[in-house]
Coordinates of C-alpha atoms and ligand atoms in Angstrom, one line a residue:
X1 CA -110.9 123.7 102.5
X2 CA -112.2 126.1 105.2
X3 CA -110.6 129.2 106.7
X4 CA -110.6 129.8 110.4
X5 CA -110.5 133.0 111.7
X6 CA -108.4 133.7 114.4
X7 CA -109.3 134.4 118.2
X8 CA -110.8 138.1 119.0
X9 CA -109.6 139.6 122.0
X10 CA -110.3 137.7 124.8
X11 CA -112.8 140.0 126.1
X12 CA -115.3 138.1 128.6
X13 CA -117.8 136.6 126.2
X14 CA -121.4 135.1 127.7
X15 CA -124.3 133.8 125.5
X16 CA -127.7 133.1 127.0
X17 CA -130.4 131.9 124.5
X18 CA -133.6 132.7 125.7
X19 CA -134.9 135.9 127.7
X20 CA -135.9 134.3 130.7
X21 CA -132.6 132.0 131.0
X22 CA -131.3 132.8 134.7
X23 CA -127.8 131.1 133.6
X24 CA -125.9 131.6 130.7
X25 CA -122.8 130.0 128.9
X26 CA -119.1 131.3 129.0
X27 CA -117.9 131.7 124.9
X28 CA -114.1 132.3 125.7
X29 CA -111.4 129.9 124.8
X30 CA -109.8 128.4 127.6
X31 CA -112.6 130.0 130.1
X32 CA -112.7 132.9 132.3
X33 CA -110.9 132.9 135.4
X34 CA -112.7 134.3 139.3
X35 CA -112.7 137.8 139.4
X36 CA -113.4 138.6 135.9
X37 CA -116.3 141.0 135.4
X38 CA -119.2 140.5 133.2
X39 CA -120.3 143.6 130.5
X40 CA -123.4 143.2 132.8
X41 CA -120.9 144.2 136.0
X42 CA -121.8 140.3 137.5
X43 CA -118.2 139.5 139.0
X44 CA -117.6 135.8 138.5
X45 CA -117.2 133.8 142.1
X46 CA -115.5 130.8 140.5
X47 CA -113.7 129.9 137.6
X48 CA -115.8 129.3 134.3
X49 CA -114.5 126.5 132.1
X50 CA -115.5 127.6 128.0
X51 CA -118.9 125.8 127.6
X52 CA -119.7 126.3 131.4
X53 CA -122.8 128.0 132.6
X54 CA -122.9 131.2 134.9
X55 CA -125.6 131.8 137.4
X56 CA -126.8 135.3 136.4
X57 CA -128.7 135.9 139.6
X58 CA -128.5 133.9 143.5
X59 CA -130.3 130.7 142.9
X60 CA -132.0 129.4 145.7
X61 CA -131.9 125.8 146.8
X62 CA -134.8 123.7 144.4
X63 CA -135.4 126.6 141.9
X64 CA -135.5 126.0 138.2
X65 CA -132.3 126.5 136.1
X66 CA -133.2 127.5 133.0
X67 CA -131.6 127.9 130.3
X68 CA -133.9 127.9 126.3
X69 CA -136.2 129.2 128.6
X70 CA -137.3 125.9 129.8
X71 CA -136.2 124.2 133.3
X72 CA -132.9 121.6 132.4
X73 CA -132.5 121.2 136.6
X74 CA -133.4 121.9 139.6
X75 CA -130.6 123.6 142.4
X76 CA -129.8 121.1 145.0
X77 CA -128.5 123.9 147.0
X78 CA -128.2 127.9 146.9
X79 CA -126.4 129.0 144.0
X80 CA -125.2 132.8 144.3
X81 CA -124.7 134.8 141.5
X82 CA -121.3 134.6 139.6
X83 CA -120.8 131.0 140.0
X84 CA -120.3 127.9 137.7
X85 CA -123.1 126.1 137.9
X86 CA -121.6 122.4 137.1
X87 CA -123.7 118.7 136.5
X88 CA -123.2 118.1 140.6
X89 CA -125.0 121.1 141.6
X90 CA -128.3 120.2 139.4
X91 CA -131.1 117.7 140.2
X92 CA -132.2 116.6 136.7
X93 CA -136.3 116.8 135.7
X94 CA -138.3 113.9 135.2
X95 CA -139.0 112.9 131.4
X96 CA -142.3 114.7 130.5
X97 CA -145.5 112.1 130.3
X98 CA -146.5 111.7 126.7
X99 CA -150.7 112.3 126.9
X100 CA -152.2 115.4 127.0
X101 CA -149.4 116.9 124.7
X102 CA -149.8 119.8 122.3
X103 CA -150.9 118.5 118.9
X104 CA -150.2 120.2 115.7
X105 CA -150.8 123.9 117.5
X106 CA -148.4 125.6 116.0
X107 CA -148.8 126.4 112.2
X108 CA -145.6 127.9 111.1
X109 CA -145.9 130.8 108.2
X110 CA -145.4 129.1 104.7
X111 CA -141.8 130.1 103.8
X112 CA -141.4 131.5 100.1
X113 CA -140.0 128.6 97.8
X114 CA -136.1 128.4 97.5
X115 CA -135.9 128.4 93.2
X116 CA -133.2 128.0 91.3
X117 CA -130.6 126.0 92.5
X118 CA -129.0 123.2 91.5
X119 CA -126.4 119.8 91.5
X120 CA -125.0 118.0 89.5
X121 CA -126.1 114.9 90.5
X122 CA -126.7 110.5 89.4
X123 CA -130.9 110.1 88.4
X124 CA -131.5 106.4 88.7
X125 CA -134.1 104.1 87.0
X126 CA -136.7 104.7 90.3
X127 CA -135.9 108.5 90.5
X128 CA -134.0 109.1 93.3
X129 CA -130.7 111.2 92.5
X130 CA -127.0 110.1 93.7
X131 CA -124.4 111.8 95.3
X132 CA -121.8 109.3 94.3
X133 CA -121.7 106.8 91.9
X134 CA -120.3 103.7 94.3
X135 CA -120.7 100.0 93.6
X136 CA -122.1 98.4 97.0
X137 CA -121.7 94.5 97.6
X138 CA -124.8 93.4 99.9
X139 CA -123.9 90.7 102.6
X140 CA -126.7 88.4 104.0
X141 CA -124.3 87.2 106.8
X142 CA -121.2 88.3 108.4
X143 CA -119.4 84.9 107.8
X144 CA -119.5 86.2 104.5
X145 CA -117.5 89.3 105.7
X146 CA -113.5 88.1 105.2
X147 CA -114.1 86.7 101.5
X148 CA -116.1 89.5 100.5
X149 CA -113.1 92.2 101.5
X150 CA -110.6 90.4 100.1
X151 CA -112.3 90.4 96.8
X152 CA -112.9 94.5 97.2
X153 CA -109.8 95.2 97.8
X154 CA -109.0 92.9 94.5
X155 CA -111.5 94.6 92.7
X156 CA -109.6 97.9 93.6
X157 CA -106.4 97.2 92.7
X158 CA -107.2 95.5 89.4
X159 CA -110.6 96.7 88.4
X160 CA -111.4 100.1 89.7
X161 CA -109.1 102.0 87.6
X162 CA -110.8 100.4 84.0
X163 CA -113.9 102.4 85.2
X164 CA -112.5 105.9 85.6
X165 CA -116.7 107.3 86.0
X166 CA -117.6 105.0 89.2
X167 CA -116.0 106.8 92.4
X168 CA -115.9 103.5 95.0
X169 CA -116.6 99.9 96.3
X170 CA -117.6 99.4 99.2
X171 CA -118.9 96.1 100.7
X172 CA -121.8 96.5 103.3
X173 CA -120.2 94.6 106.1
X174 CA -122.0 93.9 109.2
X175 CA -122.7 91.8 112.3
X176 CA -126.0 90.3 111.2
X177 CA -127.4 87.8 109.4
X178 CA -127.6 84.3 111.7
X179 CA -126.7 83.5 115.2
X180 CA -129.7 86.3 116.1
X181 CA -133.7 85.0 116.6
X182 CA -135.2 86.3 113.3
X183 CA -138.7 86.0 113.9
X184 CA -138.5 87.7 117.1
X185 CA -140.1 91.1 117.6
X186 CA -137.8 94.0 116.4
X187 CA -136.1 91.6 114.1
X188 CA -137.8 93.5 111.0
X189 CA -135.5 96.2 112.0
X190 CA -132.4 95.0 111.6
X191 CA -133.5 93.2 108.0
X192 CA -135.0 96.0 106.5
X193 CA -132.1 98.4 107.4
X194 CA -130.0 96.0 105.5
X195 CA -132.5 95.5 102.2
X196 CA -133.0 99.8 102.2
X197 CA -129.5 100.4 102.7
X198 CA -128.8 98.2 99.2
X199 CA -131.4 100.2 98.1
X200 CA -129.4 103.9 98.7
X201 CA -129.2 105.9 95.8
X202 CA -125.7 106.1 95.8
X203 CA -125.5 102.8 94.4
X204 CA -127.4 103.0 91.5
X205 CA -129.7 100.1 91.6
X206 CA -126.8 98.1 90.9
X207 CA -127.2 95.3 94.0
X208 CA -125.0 92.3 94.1
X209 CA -125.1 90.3 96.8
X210 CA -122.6 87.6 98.4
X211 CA -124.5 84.9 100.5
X212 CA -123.0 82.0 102.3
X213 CA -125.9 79.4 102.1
X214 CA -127.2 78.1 105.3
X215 CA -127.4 81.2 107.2
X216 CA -131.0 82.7 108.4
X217 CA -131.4 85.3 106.5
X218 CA -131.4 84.2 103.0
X219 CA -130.9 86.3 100.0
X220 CA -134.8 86.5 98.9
X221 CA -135.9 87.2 102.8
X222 CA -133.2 90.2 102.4
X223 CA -134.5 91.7 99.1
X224 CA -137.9 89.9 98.5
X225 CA -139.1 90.1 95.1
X226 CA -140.2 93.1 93.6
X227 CA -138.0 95.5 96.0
X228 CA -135.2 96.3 93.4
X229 CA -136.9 98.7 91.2
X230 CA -134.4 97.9 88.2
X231 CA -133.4 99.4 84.6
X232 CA -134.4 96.9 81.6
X233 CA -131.0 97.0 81.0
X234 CA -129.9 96.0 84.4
X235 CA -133.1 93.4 84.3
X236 CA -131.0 91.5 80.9
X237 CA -127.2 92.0 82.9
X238 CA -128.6 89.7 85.3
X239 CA -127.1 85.7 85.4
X240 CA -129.5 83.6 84.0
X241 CA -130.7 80.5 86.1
X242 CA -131.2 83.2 89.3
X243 CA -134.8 83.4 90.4
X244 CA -133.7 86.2 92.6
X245 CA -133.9 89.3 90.4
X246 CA -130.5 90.1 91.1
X247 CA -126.6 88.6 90.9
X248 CA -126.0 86.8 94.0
X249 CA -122.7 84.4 95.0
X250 CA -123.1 82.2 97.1
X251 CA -120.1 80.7 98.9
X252 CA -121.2 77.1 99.8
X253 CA -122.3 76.5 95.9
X254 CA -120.6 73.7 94.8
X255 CA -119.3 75.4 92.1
X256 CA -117.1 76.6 94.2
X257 CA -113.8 74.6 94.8
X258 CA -111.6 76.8 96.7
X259 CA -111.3 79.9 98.1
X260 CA -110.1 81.9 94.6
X261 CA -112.8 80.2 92.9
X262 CA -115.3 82.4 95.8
X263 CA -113.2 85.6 94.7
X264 CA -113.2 85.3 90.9
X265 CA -116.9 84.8 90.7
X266 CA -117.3 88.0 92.9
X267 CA -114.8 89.9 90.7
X268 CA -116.5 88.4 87.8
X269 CA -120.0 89.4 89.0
X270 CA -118.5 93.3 89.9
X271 CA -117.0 93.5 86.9
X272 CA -120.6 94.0 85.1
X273 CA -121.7 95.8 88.0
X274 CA -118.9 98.3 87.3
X275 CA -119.5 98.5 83.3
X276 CA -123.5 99.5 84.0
X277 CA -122.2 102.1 87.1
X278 CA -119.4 103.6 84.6
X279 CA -122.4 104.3 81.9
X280 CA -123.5 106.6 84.6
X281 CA -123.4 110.5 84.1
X282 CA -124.0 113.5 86.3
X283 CA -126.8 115.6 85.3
X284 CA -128.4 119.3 86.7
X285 CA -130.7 118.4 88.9
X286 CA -133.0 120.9 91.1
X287 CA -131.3 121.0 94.7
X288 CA -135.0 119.3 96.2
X289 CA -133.2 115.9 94.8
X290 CA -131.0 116.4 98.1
X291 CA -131.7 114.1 100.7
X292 CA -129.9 115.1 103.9
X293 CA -129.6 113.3 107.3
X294 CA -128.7 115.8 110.3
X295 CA -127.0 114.3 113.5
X296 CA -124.6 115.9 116.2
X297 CA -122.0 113.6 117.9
X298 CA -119.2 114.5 120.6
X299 CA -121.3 117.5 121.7
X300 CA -121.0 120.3 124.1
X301 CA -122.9 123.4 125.2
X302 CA -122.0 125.2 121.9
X303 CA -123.6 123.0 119.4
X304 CA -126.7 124.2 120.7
X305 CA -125.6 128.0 120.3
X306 CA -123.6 127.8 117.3
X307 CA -123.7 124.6 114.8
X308 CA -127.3 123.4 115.6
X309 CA -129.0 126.4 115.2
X310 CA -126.8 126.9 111.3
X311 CA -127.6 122.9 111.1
X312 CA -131.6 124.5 112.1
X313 CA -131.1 127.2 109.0
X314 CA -129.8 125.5 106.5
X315 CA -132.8 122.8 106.9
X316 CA -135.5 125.5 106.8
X317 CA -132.9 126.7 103.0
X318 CA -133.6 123.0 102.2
X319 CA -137.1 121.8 103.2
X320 CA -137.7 126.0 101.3
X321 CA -136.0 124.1 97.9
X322 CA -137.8 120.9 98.0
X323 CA -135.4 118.8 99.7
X324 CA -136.1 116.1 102.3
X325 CA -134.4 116.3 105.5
X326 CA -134.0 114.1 108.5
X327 CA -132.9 114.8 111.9
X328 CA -133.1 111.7 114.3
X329 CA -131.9 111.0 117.7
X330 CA -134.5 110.1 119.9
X331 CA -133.4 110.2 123.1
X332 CA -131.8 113.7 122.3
X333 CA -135.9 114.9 121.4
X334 CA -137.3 113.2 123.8
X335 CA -137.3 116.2 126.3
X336 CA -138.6 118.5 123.7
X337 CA -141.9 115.9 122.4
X338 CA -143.9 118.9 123.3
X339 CA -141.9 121.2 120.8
X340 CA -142.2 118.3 118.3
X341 CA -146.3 117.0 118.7
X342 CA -146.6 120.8 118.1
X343 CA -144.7 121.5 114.9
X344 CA -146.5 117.7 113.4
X345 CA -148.4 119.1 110.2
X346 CA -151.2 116.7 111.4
X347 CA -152.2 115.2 114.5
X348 CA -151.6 111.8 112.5
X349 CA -147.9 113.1 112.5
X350 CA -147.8 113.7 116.0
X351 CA -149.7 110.4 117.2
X352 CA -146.7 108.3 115.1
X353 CA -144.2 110.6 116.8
X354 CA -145.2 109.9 120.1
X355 CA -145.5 106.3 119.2
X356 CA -141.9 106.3 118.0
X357 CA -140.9 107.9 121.9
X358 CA -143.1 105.3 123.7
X359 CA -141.7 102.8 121.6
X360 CA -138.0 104.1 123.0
X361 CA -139.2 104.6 126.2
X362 CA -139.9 100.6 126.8
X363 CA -137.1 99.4 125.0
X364 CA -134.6 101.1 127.4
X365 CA -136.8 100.3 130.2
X366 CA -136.0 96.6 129.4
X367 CA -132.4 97.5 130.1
X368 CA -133.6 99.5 133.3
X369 CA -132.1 102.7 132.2
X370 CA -133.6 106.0 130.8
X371 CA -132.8 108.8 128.3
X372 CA -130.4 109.9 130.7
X373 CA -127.9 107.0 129.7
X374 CA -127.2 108.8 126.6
X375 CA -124.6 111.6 128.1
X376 CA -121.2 110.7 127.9
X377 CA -117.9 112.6 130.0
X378 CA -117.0 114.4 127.2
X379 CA -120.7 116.6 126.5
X380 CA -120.2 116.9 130.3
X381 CA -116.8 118.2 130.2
X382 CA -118.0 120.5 127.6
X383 CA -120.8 122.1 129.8
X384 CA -124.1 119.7 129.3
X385 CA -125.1 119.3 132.4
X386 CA -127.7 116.3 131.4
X387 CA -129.9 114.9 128.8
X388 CA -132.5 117.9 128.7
X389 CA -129.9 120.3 128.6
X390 CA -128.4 118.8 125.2
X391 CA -131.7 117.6 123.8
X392 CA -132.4 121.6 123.9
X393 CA -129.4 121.9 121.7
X394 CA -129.8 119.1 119.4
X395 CA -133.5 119.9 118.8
X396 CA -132.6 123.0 116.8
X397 CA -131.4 120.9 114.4
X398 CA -134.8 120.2 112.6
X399 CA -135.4 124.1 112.2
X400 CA -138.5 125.5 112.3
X401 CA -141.1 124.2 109.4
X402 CA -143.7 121.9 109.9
X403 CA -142.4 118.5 110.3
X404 CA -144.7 116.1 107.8
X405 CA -143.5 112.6 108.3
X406 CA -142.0 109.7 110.4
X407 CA -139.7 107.0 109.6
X408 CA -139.5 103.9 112.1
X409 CA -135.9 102.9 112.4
X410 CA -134.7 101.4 108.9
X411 CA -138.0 102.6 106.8
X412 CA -137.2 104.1 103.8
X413 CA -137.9 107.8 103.2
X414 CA -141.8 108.3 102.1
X415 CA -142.1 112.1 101.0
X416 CA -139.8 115.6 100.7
X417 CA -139.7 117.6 103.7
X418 CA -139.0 117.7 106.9
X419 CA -139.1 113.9 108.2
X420 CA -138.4 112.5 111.8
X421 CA -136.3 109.3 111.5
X422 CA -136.4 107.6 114.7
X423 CA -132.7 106.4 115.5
X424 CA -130.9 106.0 118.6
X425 CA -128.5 109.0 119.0
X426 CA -125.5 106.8 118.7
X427 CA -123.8 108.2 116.0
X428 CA -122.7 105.2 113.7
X429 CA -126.2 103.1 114.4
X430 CA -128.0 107.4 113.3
X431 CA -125.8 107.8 110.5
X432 CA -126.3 104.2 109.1
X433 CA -130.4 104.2 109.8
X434 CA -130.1 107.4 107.3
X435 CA -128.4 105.5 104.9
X436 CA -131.3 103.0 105.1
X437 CA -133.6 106.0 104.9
X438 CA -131.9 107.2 101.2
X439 CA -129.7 109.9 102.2
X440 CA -127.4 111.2 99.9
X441 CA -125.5 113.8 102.2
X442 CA -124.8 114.0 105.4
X443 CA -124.4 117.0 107.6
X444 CA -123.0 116.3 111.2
X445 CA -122.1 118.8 113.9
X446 CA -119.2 117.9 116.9
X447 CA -118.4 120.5 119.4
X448 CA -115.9 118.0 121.5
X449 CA -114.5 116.7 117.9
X450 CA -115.0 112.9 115.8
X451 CA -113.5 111.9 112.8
X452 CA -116.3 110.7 111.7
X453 CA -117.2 109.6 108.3
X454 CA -119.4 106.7 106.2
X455 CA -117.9 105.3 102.8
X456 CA -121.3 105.2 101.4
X457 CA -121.8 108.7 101.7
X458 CA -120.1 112.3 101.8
X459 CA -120.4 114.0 105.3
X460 CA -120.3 117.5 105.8
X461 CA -118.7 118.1 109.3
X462 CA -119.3 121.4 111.1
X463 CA -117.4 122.5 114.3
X464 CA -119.1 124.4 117.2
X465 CA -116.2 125.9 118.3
X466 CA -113.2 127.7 116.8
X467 CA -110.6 126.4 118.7
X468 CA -111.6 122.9 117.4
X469 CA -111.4 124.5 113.5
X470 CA -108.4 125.8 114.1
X471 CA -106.7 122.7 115.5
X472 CA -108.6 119.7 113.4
X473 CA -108.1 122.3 110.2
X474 CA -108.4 119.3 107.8
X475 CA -111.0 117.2 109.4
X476 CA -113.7 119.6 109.9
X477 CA -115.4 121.1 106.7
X478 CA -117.3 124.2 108.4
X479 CA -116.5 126.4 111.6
X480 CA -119.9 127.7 113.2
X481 CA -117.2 128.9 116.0
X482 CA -117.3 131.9 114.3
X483 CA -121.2 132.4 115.1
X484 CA -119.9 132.6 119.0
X485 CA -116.9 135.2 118.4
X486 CA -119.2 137.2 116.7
X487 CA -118.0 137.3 112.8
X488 CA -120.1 135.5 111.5
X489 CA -124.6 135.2 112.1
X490 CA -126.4 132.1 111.8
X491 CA -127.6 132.9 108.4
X492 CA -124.1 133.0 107.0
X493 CA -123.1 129.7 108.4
X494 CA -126.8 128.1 107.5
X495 CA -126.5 129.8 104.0
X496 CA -122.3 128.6 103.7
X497 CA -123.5 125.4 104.4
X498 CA -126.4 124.8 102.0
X499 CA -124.3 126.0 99.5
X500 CA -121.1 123.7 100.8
X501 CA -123.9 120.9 100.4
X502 CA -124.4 121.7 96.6
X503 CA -120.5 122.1 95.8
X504 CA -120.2 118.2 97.6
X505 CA -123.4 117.0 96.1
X506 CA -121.9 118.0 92.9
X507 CA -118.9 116.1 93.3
X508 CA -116.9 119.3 92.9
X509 CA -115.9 119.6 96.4
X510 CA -114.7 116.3 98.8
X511 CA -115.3 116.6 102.0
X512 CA -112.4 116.0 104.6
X513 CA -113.8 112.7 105.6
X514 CA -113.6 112.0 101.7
X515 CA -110.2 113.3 101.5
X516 CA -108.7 110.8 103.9
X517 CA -111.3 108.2 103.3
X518 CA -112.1 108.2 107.0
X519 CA -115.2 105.2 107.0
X520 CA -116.9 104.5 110.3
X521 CA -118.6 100.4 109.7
X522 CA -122.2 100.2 109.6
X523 CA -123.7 99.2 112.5
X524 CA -127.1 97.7 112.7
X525 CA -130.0 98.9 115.6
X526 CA -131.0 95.5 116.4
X527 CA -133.7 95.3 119.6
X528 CA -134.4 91.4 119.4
X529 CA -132.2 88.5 121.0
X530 CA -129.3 86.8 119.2
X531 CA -129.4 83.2 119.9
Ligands
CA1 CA1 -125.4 111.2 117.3

């Protein structure tokens, strides 16, 4: 759906991002060879894989590496000028202390308001707007996980096609639900990521649930009553003799005498789900309906020079319409709190913020490990040296506007604007906290390359280099390569991909992941002890 331009010459190609940077990044496919000479006359001593930093100037032994103008190591030996300066030649920085940081100090300029644009999008009974009109079976348990697929792919074959206006069904598997110490502390998190996610507005209101019946988490612990806000319609469709508010088939009721009996009564039970979702129309709604979850995933050095930075763009284009955004990933901020605690619109901002870090902090403490677990061989074969390096880059993400909220992991989404979620980085446990959050697009940058993709919503996919666009042509949906070989800015990529985000929204446009129904499983953040 996207058109790659081809390679310029291979003219050497360097990008440094900040004035004061003493190394700087080698753009060139394949790298540059020892020997080649810089537009700056600096001869390089070794050879420079792409994504691999330079050392502009001799670096003695101990002095700061910088690069975003900040220090992301430290020399463990001299560095002369002209050569790559790899992971094994930097000493990494301690984690910054989180007192005495800046507090809401920096008051960004009020952007001009974004008017005028629109989706076509799903307005549900509690206001929130869909992407996708999906019918979404909630699971208290994974026991239940087996029956319930079997029925979906039933319900597909035999069903789906009598309701030509719903797009999907999807059943919310996951590995929760008994087995795990429920009352423990951090167990909230897992439960309520499970109860918001039911509650995405790409489902419509429309919850059904399959329980098992002796499992710890019952149905009303998972939706309590009072948390579906529900059409009066809906509030009629539901079975009487249910105290629970909504339909709800449970496996061990003795109803139930053998295992097509299970089936039929979830097919039954869809089958009204699926008339109400089919009712469903798309209507114009303003573009600050759009709620959109930013992650990176498989990173190298470029999606801090290229994708980020459009990712960073486009979120200022969205939180300038109205829109809510999230970018998440806390161990990939962590390095730049002080950025953060500054941007907060108040210091109550900032104090949850740092919370949310300390928070982190301890819990990967407890597995006697820090922020630096999170890099994986791949950013490292792709020129991040280390965590601070590629927090740097995934930072830009979040743009530059005040940031007004904070979301504990699994919280639902409390205002428009620009919100931290706090999620682990990894990329399914990110994308499916999101889910829980209410977001109804998703935008996510890879520089080394994922298939990535979630059934229960579209994701945009953007590539930080051109030579992964070119050869993963119908998996990515946006090249920001074209921001490092110079034919394209970061306002074209940042504008191409707010309006990419309307044409998906819309339902006009799939996204690759769409295309070829490529569904990474939910996976639940759950901090407290299974039993
Ligand atoms: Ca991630």
């Amino acid at each position: 759906m996207q058109e790659h331009p081809l390679p310029q010459a291979n003219k050497p190609l360097t990008i440094s991002m900040h004035p004061s940077d003493n190394v700087a990044i080698v753009a060139n496919d394949g790298g540059l060879p020892a020997g080649t000479v810089l537009s700056t006359g600096l001869v390089l001593k070794d050879k420079v894989p792409q994504g691999h930093k330079v050392a502009l100037v001799d670096l003695a032994a101990d002095a700061p590496v910088l690069r975003y103008g900040i220090p992301i190591g430290y020399a463990l030996k001299d560095i002369p000028a002209g050569s790559w300066v790899h992971e094994r030649l930097l000493h990494m920085p301690d984690a910054r202390e989180l007192d005495n940081l800046p507090i809401s100090t920096i008051k960004p300029a009020a952007q001009p308001p974004l008017e005028g644009y629109t989706f076509e999008g799903y307005r549900n009974a509690d206001g929130s707007v869909g992407t996708r009109n999906i019918l979404a079976i909630t699971q208290t348990v994974q026991c239940v996980a087996g029956v319930t697929d079997f029925a979906v792919q039933r319900i597909k074959a035999e069903l789906l096609t009598k309701f030509p206006n719903v797009d999907d069904v999807v059943a919310l598997d996951h590995t929760y639900g008994c087995g795990v110490a429920i009352d423990a502390p951090g167990a909230e998190i897992p439960i309520r990521t499970l109860r918001n996610i039911s509650l995405n507005p790409n489902f419509g209101g429309e919850v059904m649930m399959v329980s098992l019946g002796c499992e710890k988490l019952q149905p009303e612990r998972l939706l309590p009553p009072g948390s579906i806000p529900i059409s009066d319609e809906r509030q009629a469709g539901v079975t009487a003799g249910t105290d629970l508010g909504f339909d709800n088939v449970c496996l061990q009721d003795e109803a139930h005498v053998g295992f097509m009996s299970m089936v039929e009564s979830i097919m039954r039970q869809a089958e009204t789900h699926l008339q109400r979702l089919n009712k469903r129309r798309r209507e114009t709604v303003p573009a600050s309906e759009l709620v959109v979850g930013v992650q990176c995933g498989g990173s190298d050095a470029f999606s801090g020079v290229t994708a980020n930075p459009a990712v960073g763009y486009c979120t200022d284009l969205l939180v300038r319409a109205g829109a809510s955004v999230m970018f998440s990933e806390t161990t990939e901020v962590r390095d730049g709190i002080d950025q953060l605690t500054s941007r907060a619109s108040t210091p109550e901002v900032a104090e949850a913020m740092i919370r949310e870090m300390a928070w982190y902090d301890a819990y990967l403490q407890r597995g006697k490990v820090d922020r630096s677990a999170n890099t994986t061989p791949g950013n490292k074969k792709g020129g991040l040296s280390n965590i601070v390096e590629k927090a740097m880059g995934s930072i830009v993400k979040s743009g530059s506007a005040p940031i007004t909220c904070v979301l504990s992991p699994g919280e639902k989404l409390k205002q428009k604007g620009l919100t931290y979620a706090a999620t682990p980085a990894s990329d399914f446990i990110c994308g499916t906290l999101q889910l829980a959050a209410g977001m109804n697009l998703h935008v996510f940058t890879t520089g080394r390359g994922t298939p990535y993709g979630l059934a229960e919503c579209p994701v945009i996919k953007v590539a930080t280099r051109s030579d992964l666009a070119r050869r993963w042509h119908d998996l990515m949906d946006i090249n920001a390569g074209s921001i490092a070989d110079g034919s394209k800015t970061i306002e074209d990529v940042g504008w191409e991909m707010f309006k990419l985000m309307l044409e998906v929204a819309s339902g006009r446009k799939k996204t690759w992941a769409e295309h070829w129904k490529l569904h990474n499983a939910l996976v639940l953040f759950n901090p407290a002890p299974v039993t």
